[in-house]
Coordinates of C-alpha atoms in Angstrom, one line a residue:
X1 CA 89.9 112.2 108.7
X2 CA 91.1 108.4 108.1
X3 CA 93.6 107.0 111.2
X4 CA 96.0 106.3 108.7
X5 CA 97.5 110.0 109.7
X6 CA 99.9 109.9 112.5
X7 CA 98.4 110.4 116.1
X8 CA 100.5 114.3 116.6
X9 CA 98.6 114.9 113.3
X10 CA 94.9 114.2 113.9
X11 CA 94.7 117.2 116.3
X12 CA 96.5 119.1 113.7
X13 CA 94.0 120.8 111.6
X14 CA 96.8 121.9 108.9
X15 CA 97.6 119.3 108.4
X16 CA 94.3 117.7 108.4
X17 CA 93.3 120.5 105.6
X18 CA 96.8 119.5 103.6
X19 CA 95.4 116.1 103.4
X20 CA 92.1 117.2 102.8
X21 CA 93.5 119.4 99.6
X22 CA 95.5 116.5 98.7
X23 CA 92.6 114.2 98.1
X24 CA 90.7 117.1 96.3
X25 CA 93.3 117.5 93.6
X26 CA 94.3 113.8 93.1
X27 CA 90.2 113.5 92.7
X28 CA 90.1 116.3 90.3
X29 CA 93.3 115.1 88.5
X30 CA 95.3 118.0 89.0
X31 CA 98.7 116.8 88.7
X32 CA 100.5 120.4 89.5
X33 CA 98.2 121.1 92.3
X34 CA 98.7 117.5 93.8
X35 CA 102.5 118.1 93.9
X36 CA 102.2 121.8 95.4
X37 CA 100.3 120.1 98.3
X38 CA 103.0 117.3 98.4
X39 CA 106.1 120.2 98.9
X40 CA 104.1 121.9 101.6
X41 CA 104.1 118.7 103.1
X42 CA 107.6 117.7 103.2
X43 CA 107.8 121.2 103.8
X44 CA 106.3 120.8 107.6
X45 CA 108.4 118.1 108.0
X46 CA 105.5 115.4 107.7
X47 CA 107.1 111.3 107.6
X48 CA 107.3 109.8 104.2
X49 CA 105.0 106.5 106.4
X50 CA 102.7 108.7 106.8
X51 CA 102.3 110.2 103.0
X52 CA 102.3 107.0 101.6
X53 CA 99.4 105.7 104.1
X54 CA 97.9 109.0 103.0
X55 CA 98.3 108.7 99.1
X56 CA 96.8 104.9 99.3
X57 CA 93.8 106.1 100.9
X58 CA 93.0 108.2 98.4
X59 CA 93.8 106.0 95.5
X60 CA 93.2 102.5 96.9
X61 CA 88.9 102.5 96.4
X62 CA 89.6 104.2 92.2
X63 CA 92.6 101.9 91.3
X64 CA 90.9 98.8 90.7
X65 CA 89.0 97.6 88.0
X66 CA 86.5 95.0 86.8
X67 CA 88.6 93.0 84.6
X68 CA 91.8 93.3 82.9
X69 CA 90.5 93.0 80.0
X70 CA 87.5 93.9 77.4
X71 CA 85.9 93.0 74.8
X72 CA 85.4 96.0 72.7
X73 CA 83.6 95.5 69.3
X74 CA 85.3 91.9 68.9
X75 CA 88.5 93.2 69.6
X76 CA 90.3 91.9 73.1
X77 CA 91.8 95.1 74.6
X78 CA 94.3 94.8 78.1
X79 CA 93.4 97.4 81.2
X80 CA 96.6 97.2 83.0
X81 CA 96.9 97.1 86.5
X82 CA 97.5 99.8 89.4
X83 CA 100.9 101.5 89.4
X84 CA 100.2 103.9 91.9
X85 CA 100.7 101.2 94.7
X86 CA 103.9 100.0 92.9
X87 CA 105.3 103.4 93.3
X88 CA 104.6 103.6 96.5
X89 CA 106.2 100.6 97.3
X90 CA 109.3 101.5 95.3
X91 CA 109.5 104.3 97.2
X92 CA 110.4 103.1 100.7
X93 CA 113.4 101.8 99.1
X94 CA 114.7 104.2 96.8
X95 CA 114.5 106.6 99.8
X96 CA 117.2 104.9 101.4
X97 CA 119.5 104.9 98.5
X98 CA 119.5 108.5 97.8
X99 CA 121.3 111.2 99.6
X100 CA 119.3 112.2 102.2
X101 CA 118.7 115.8 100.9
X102 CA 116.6 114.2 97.7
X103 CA 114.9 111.5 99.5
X104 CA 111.4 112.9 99.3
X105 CA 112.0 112.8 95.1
X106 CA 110.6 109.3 95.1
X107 CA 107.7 110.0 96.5
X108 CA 107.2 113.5 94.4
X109 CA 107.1 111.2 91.2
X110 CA 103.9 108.6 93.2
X111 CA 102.4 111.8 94.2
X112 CA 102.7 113.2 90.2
X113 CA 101.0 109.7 89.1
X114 CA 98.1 109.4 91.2
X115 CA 96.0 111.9 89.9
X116 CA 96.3 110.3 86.2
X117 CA 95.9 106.9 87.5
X118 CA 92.8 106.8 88.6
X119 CA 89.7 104.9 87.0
X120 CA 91.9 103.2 84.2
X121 CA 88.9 101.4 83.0
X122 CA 87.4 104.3 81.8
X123 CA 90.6 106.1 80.6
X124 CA 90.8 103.3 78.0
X125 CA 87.2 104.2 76.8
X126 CA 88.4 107.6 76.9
X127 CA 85.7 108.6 79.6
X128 CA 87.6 110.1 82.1
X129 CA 91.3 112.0 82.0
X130 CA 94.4 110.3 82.8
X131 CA 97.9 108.7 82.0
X132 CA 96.3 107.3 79.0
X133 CA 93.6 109.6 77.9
X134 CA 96.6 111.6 77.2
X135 CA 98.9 109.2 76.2
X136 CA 96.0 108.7 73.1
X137 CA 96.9 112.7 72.5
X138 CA 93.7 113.6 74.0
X139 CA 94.7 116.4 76.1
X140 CA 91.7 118.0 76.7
X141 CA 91.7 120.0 80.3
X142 CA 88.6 119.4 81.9
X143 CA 87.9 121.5 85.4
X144 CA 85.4 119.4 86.5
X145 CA 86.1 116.0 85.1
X146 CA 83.8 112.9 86.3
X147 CA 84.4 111.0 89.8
X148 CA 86.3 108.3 89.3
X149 CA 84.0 104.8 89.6
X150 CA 84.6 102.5 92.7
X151 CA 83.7 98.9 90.9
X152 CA 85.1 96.9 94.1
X153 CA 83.7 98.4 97.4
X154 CA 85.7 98.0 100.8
X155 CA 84.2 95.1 102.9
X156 CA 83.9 94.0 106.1
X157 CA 86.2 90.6 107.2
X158 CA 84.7 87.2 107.1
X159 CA 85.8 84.8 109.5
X160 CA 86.5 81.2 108.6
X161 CA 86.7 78.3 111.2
X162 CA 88.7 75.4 110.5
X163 CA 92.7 75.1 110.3
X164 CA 94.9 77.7 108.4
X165 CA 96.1 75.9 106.1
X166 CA 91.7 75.1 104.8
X167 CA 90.9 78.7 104.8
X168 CA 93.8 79.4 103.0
X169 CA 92.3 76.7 100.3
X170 CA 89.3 78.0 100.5
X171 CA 90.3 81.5 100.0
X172 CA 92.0 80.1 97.0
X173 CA 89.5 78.3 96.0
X174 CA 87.3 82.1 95.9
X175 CA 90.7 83.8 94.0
X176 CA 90.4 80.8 91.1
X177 CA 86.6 81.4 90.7
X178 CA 86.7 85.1 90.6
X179 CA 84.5 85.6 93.6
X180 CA 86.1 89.0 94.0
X181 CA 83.9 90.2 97.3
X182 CA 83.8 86.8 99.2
X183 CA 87.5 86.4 98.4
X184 CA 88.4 89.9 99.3
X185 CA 86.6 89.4 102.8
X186 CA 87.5 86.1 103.7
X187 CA 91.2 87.6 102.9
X188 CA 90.6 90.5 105.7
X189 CA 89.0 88.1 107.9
X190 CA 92.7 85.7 107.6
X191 CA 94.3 89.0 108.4
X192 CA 93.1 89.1 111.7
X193 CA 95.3 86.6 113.4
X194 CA 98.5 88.8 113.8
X195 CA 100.3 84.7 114.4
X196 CA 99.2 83.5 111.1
X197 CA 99.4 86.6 109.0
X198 CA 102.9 85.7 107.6
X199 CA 101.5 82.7 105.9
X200 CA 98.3 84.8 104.9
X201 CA 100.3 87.4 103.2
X202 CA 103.0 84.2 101.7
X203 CA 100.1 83.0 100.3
X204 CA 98.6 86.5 98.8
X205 CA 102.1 86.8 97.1
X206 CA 102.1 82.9 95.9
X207 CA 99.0 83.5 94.3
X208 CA 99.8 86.7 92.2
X209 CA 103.3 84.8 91.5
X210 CA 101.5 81.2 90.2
X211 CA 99.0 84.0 87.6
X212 CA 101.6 85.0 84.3
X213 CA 99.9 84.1 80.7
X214 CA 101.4 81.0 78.4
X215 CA 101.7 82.9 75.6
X216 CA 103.2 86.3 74.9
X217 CA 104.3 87.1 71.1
X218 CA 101.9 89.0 69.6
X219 CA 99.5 89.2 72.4
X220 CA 98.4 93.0 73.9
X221 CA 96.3 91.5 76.8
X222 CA 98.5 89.4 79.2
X223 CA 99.1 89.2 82.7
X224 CA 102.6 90.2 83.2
X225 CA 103.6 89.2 86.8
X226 CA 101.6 92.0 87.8
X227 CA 99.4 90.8 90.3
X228 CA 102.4 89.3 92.0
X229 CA 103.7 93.3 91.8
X230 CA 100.8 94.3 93.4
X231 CA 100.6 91.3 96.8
X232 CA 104.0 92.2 97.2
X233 CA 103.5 95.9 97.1
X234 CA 100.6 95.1 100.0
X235 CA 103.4 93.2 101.9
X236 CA 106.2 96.1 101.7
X237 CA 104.2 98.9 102.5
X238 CA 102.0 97.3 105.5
X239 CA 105.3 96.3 106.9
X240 CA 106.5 99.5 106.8
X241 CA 103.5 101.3 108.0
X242 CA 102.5 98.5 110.8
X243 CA 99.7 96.4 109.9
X244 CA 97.1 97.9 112.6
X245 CA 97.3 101.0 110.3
X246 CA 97.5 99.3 106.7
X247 CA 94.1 98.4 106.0
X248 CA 93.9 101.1 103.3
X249 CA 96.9 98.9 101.7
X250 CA 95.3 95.6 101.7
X251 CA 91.9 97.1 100.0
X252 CA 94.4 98.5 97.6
X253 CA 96.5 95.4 96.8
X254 CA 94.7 92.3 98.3
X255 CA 91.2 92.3 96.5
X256 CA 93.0 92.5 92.8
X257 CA 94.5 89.2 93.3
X258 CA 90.7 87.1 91.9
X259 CA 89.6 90.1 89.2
X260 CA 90.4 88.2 85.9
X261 CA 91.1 86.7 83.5
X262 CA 93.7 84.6 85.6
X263 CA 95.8 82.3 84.5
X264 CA 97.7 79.1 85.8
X265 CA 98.3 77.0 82.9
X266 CA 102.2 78.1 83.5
X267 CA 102.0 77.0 86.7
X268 CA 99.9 73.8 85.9
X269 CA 102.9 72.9 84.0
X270 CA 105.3 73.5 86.7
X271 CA 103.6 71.3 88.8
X272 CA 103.4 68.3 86.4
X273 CA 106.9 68.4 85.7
X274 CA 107.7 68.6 89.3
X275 CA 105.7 65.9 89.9
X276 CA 107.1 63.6 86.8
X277 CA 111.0 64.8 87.3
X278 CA 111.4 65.2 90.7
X279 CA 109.1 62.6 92.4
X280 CA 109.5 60.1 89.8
X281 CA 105.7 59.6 89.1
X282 CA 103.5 58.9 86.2
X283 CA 100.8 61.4 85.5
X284 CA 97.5 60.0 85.6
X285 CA 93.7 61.6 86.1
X286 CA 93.6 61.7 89.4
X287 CA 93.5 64.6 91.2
X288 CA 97.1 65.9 92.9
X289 CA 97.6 68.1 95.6
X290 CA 100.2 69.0 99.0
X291 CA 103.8 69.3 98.6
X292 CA 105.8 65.8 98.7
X293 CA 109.0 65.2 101.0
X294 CA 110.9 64.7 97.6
X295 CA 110.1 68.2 96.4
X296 CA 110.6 69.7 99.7
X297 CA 114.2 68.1 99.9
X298 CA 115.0 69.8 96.7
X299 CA 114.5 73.7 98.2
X300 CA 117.2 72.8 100.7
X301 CA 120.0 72.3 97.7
X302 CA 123.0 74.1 98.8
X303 CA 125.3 74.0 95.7
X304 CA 125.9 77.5 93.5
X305 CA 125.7 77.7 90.0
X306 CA 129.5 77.7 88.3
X307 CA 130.0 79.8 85.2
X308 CA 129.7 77.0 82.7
X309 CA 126.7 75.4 84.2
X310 CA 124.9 79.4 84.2
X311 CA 126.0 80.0 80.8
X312 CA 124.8 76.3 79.5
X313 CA 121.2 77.3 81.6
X314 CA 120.8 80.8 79.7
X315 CA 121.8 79.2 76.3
X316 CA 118.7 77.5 76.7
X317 CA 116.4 80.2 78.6
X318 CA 117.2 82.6 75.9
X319 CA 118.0 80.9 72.3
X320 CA 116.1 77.4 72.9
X321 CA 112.8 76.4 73.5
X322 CA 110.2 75.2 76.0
X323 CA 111.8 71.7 77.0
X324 CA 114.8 72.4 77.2
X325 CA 114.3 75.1 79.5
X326 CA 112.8 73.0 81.9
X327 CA 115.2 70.2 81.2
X328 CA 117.6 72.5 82.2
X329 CA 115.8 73.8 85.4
X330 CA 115.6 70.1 86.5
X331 CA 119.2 69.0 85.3
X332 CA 120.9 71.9 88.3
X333 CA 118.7 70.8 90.7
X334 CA 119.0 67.1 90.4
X335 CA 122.8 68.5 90.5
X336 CA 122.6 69.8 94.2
X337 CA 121.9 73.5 92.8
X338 CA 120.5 75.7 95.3
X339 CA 117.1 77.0 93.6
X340 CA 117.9 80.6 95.0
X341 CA 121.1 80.8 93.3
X342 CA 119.3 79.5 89.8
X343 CA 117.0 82.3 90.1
X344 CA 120.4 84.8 90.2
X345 CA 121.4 83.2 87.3
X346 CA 117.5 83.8 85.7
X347 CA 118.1 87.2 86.7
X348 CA 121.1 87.9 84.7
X349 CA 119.6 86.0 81.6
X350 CA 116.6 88.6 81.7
X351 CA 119.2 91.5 81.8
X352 CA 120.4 90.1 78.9
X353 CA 117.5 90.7 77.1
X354 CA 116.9 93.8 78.3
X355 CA 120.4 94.7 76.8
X356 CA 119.5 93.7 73.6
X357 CA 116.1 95.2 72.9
X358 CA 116.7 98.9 71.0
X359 CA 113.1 99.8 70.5
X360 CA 111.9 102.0 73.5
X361 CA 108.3 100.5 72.6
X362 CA 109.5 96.6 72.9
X363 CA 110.8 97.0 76.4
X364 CA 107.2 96.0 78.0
X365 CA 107.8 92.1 78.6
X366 CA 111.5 92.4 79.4
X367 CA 110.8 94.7 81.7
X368 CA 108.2 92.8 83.2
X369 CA 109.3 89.6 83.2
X370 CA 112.4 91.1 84.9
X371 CA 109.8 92.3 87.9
X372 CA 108.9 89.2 87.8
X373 CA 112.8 88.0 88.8
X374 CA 113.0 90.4 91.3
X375 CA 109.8 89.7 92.9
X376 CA 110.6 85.8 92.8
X377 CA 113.5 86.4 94.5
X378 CA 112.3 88.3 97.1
X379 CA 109.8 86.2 97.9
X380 CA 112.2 83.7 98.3
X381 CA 114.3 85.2 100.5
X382 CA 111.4 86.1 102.9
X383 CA 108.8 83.9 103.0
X384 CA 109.7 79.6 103.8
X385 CA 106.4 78.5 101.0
X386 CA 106.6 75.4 100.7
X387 CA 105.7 75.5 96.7
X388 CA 108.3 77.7 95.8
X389 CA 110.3 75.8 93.6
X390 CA 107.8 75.2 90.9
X391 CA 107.8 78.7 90.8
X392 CA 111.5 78.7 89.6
X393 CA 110.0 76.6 86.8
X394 CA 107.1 79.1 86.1
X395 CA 110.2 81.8 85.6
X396 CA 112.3 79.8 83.9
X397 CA 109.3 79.6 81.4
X398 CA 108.5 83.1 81.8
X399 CA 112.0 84.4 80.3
X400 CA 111.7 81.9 78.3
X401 CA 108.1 82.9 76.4
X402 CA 109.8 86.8 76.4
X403 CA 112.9 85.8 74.9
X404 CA 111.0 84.4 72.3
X405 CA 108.7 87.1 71.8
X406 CA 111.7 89.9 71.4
X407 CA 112.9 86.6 68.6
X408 CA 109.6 87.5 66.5
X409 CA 109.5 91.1 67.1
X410 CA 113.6 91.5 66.1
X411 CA 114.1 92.9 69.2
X412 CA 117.6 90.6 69.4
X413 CA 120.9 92.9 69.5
X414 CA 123.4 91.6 71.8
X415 CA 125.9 94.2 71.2
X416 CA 128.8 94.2 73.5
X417 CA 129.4 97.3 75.9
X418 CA 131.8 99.8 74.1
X419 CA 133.5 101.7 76.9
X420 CA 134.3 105.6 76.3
X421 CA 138.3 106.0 75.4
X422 CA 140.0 108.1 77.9
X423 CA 137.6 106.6 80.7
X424 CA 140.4 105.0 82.5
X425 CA 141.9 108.9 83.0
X426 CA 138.9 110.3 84.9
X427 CA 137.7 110.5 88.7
X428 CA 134.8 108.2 90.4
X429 CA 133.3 111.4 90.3
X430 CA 133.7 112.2 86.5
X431 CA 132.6 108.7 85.8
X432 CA 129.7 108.9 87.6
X433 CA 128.8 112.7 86.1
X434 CA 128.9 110.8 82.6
X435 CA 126.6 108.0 83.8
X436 CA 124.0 110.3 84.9
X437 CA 124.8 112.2 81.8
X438 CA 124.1 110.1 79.2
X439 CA 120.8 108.4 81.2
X440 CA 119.6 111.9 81.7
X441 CA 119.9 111.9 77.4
X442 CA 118.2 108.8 77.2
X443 CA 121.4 107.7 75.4
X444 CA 121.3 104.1 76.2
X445 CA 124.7 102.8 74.8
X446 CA 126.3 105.8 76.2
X447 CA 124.6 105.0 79.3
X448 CA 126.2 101.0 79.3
X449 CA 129.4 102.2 78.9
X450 CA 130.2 104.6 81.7
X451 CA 128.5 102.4 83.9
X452 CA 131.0 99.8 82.7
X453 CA 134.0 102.3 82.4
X454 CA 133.0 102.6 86.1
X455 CA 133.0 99.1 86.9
X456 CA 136.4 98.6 85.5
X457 CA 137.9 101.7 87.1
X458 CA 136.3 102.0 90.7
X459 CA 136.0 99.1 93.2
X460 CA 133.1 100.4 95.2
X461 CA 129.7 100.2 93.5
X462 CA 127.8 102.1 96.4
X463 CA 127.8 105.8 94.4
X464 CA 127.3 103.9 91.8
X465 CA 124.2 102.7 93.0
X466 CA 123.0 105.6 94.0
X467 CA 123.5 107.6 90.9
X468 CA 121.8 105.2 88.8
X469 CA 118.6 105.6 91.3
X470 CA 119.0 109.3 91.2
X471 CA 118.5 109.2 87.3
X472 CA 115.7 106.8 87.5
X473 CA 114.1 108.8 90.5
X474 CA 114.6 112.3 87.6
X475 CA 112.8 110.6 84.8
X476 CA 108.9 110.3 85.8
X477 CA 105.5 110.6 84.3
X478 CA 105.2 106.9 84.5
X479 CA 106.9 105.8 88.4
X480 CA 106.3 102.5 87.4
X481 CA 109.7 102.4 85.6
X482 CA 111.6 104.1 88.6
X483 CA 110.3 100.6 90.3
X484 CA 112.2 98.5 87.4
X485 CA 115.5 100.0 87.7
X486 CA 114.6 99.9 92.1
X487 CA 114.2 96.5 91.2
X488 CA 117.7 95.9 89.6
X489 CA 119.1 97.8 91.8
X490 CA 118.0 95.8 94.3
X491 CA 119.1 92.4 92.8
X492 CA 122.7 93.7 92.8
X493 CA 123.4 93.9 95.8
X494 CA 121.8 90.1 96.5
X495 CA 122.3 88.2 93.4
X496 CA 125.8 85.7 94.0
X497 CA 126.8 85.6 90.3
X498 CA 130.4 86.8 90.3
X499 CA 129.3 88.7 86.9
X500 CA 126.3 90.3 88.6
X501 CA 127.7 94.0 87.8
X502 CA 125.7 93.1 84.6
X503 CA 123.2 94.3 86.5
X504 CA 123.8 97.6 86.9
X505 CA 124.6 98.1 83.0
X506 CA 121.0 97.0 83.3
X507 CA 119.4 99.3 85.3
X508 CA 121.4 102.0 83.6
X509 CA 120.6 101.3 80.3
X510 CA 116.6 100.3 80.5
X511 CA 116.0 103.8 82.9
X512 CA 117.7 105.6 79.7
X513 CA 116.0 103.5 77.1
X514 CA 112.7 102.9 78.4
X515 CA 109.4 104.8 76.6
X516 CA 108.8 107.8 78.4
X517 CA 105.6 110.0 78.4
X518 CA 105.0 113.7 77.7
X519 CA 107.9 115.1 79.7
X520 CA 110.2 113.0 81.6
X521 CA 111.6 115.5 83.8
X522 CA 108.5 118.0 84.6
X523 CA 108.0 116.1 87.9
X524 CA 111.3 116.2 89.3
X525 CA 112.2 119.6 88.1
X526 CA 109.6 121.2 89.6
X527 CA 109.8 119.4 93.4
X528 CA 113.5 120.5 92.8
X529 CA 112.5 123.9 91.8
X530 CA 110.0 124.0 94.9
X531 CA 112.3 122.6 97.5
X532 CA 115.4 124.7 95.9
X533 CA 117.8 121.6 95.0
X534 CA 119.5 122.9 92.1
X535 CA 120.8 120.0 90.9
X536 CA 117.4 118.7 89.8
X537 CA 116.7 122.1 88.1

């Protein structure tokens, strides 16, 4: 049995054999039986750390995959990255913003995944069952379906002499060439300085965060952020487990970071322009490289972003094009604007387009690029990289490219929140029954305006919160999108804007309007049928 499971438990051999079943049905893609395992374990009382470690052992060697992308017949196809280990990672936190009777749900919805996201290479060559064997309407119940292919094999660490900051280059230097293994081990061998790990795992992140495609509309193979979901996933959970027992986590998240295609010509961008606007020099072909004084005196801005100056900057995010979003990037900071507060202000401007797209289908890149936000954000607020503001560029041109994808596919309906009549006569209680209500109905305008009839109506935003995760923590079969509305969620409560309740009409509307597969509500109603919680029923 792996050492991921708590000391009390090795002895135990129930629960060594619940485990042991666990792996069995997840490997066998039992969905059902999966979950029946994961009641008895909540059942006996076992810690959600120790699921989680649990569930990413048995995923982390089958969720990778050679390439995101294939070739098939002359056609370029996308194979999307893992979400099993986003999941996970979005359930740490949504446990702590349910009540604390339903704070297992999260988890019930990973568990429900991981059996159908295994081996998504061969899923999309319909070889194997899955998420999207059966999304393509083959439904075909196999009882003993193939083992799932390990492409990328755990390694063993490879230490590097020299200082930090020239292993980190030359790990980088192994991410950009798509030397998956060497990469992969040199990564576990930098993980075994517990004083530098920090900047090991800042860099991880930094490297998913710098990889998002230069072109969206009309593309099916991209890279939407979600390397950067993944590095940051690897981060959260090996925090929360403790790093000596996380390995599992960083074979899950770390080695993805050099499978291709990757791409930096974003980011290549955001360097050049910081170089020309901010330092003041003329490109020429020489090779650049570090982080200049100038640059670095720019993170430490201090000034927020006033109304006029936010709505001026998502004018040009969302209805303008490529230079004048980065014209306008440069024009707050050269104005004493602190580059955390831009990115709240980038935040709500990718709400905004969540808002207006109406097609359940068109909601991929919003969605996404919102992630992406988030992620930023977050990696901002824990992590001192010293590169981090071209990264604001790189998501200023992000929301940008997405904004003008959702242009060509007439996904463009900013219709103003309509709020119910007779709201302002009912309860925090009834307003919040209506919100869950019409998300539960996937009713998406219905959805906006409760949440703003609440926002009007009740000061506190707490419950509100918490009933929006509740109805994205019901509506499952993909957990993936329970992560998106964790995300917004999230950003509320740290984004400064003094209109960030937008966000919450966010999170309300995209977990009501988002596509949903096969039945939204089978894996909550059954863990609330199994652990009697009525209310899920």
């Amino acid at each position: 049995m792996d050492t991921n499971i708590a000391s009390d438990a090795r002895g135990n051999s129930a629960v060594r054999g619940l485990y042991d079943k666990l792996e069995d049905r997840c490997l066998m893609r039992d969905q059902k039986g999966a979950s029946d395992v994961y009641y008895d374990l909540v059942r006996a009382g076992r810690p959600l750390t120790e699921i989680i470690a649990e569930g990413v052992r048995i995923h982390a060697p089958y969720t990778h995959v050679p390439y995101h992308e294939r070739i098939d017949d002359g056609y370029p196809n996308f194979v999307n990255n893992d979400h099993c280990l986003l999941s996970a990672r979005a359930t740490i936190n949504l446990n702590r913003m349910l009540p604390s009777h339903l704070a297992m749900l999260p988890m019930a919805q990973t568990i429900w995944y991981i059996p159908t996201g295994l081996d998504i290479w061969a899923q999309k060559i319909d070889q194997a069952p899955g998420h999207y064997t059966r999304h393509r309407g083959n439904s075909q119940v196999e009882e003993a379906p193939p083992a799932p292919h390990v492409y990328w094999p755990d390694q063993e660490p490879t230490a590097l002499g020299g200082p930090l900051k020239d292993r980190l280059n030359n790990w980088m230097t192994l991410v950009h060439r798509g030397e998956v293994i060497e990469a992969y081990r040199v990564f576990l061998g930098l993980m075994q300085n517990s004083a530098e790990r920090k900047q090991v795992l800042a860099e991880m992140v930094f490297a998913g965060l710098i990889d998002v495609q230069d072109r969206v509309l009309h593309n099916r193979s991209y890279t939407t952020g979600h390397k950067a979901y993944r590095a940051r996933s690897t981060v959260e959970i090996g925090n929360a487990l403790g790093w000596e027992n996380a390995h599992n986590v960083v074979y899950a998240g770390a080695l993805d970071i050099a499978v291709g295609p990757r791409w930096y010509s974003t980011y290549e961008v955001a360097c050049n322009y910081v170089k020309m606007m901010i330092e003041g020099e003329t490109l020429r072909a020489v090779p650049y490289g570090g982080v200049s004084e100038a640059e670095l005196t720019v993170l430490r801005n201090t000034q927020p972003v006033n109304q006029q100056e936010a709505a001026e900057f998502t004018h040009a995010v969302l209805r303008q094009g490529d230079i004048e979003t980065l014209e306008a990037v440069t024009k707050l900071l050269k104005a004493g604007k602190d580059p955390r507060r831009i990115l709240d202000v980038l935040q709500l401007a990718v709400g905004q387009l969540v808002l207006e797209t109406r097609d359940p289908n068109a909601f991929n890149m919003p969605h996404h690029c919102y992630e992406y936000h988030n992620t930023l954000a977050w990696f901002y607020d824990n992590f001192d990289h010293p590169r981090r503001l071209r990264l604001l560029y790189v998501a200023a041109m992000f929301a940008n490219k997405v904004a003008y994808n959702q242009q060509g596919l007439g996904e463009v309906h900013p219709v103003p929140s309509q709020v119910p009549s007779g709201a302002g006569s009912l309860s925090a209680d009834q307003l919040l029954d209506r919100v869950d209500t019409a998300i539960c109905a996937l009713n998406g305008d219905e959805a906006v305006g409760w949440t703003q009839a609440y926002c009007d109506n009740v000061s506190e935003r707490d419950r509100l919160v918490q009933r929006i995760a509740l109805a994205a923590c019901k509506l499952g079969n993909d957990p993936h999108n329970q992560e998106i509305a964790q995300c917004m969620l999230m950003d509320f409560g740290t984004n400064r804007q003094p209109d960030r309740d937008k966000l919450l009409l966010v999170a309300a509307y995209h977990t009501a309007m988002h596509r949903k597969y096969g039945d939204p509500s089978e894996p909550s109603r059954r863990f609330g049928h199994a652990m009697g919680l009525a209310e899920l029923h």
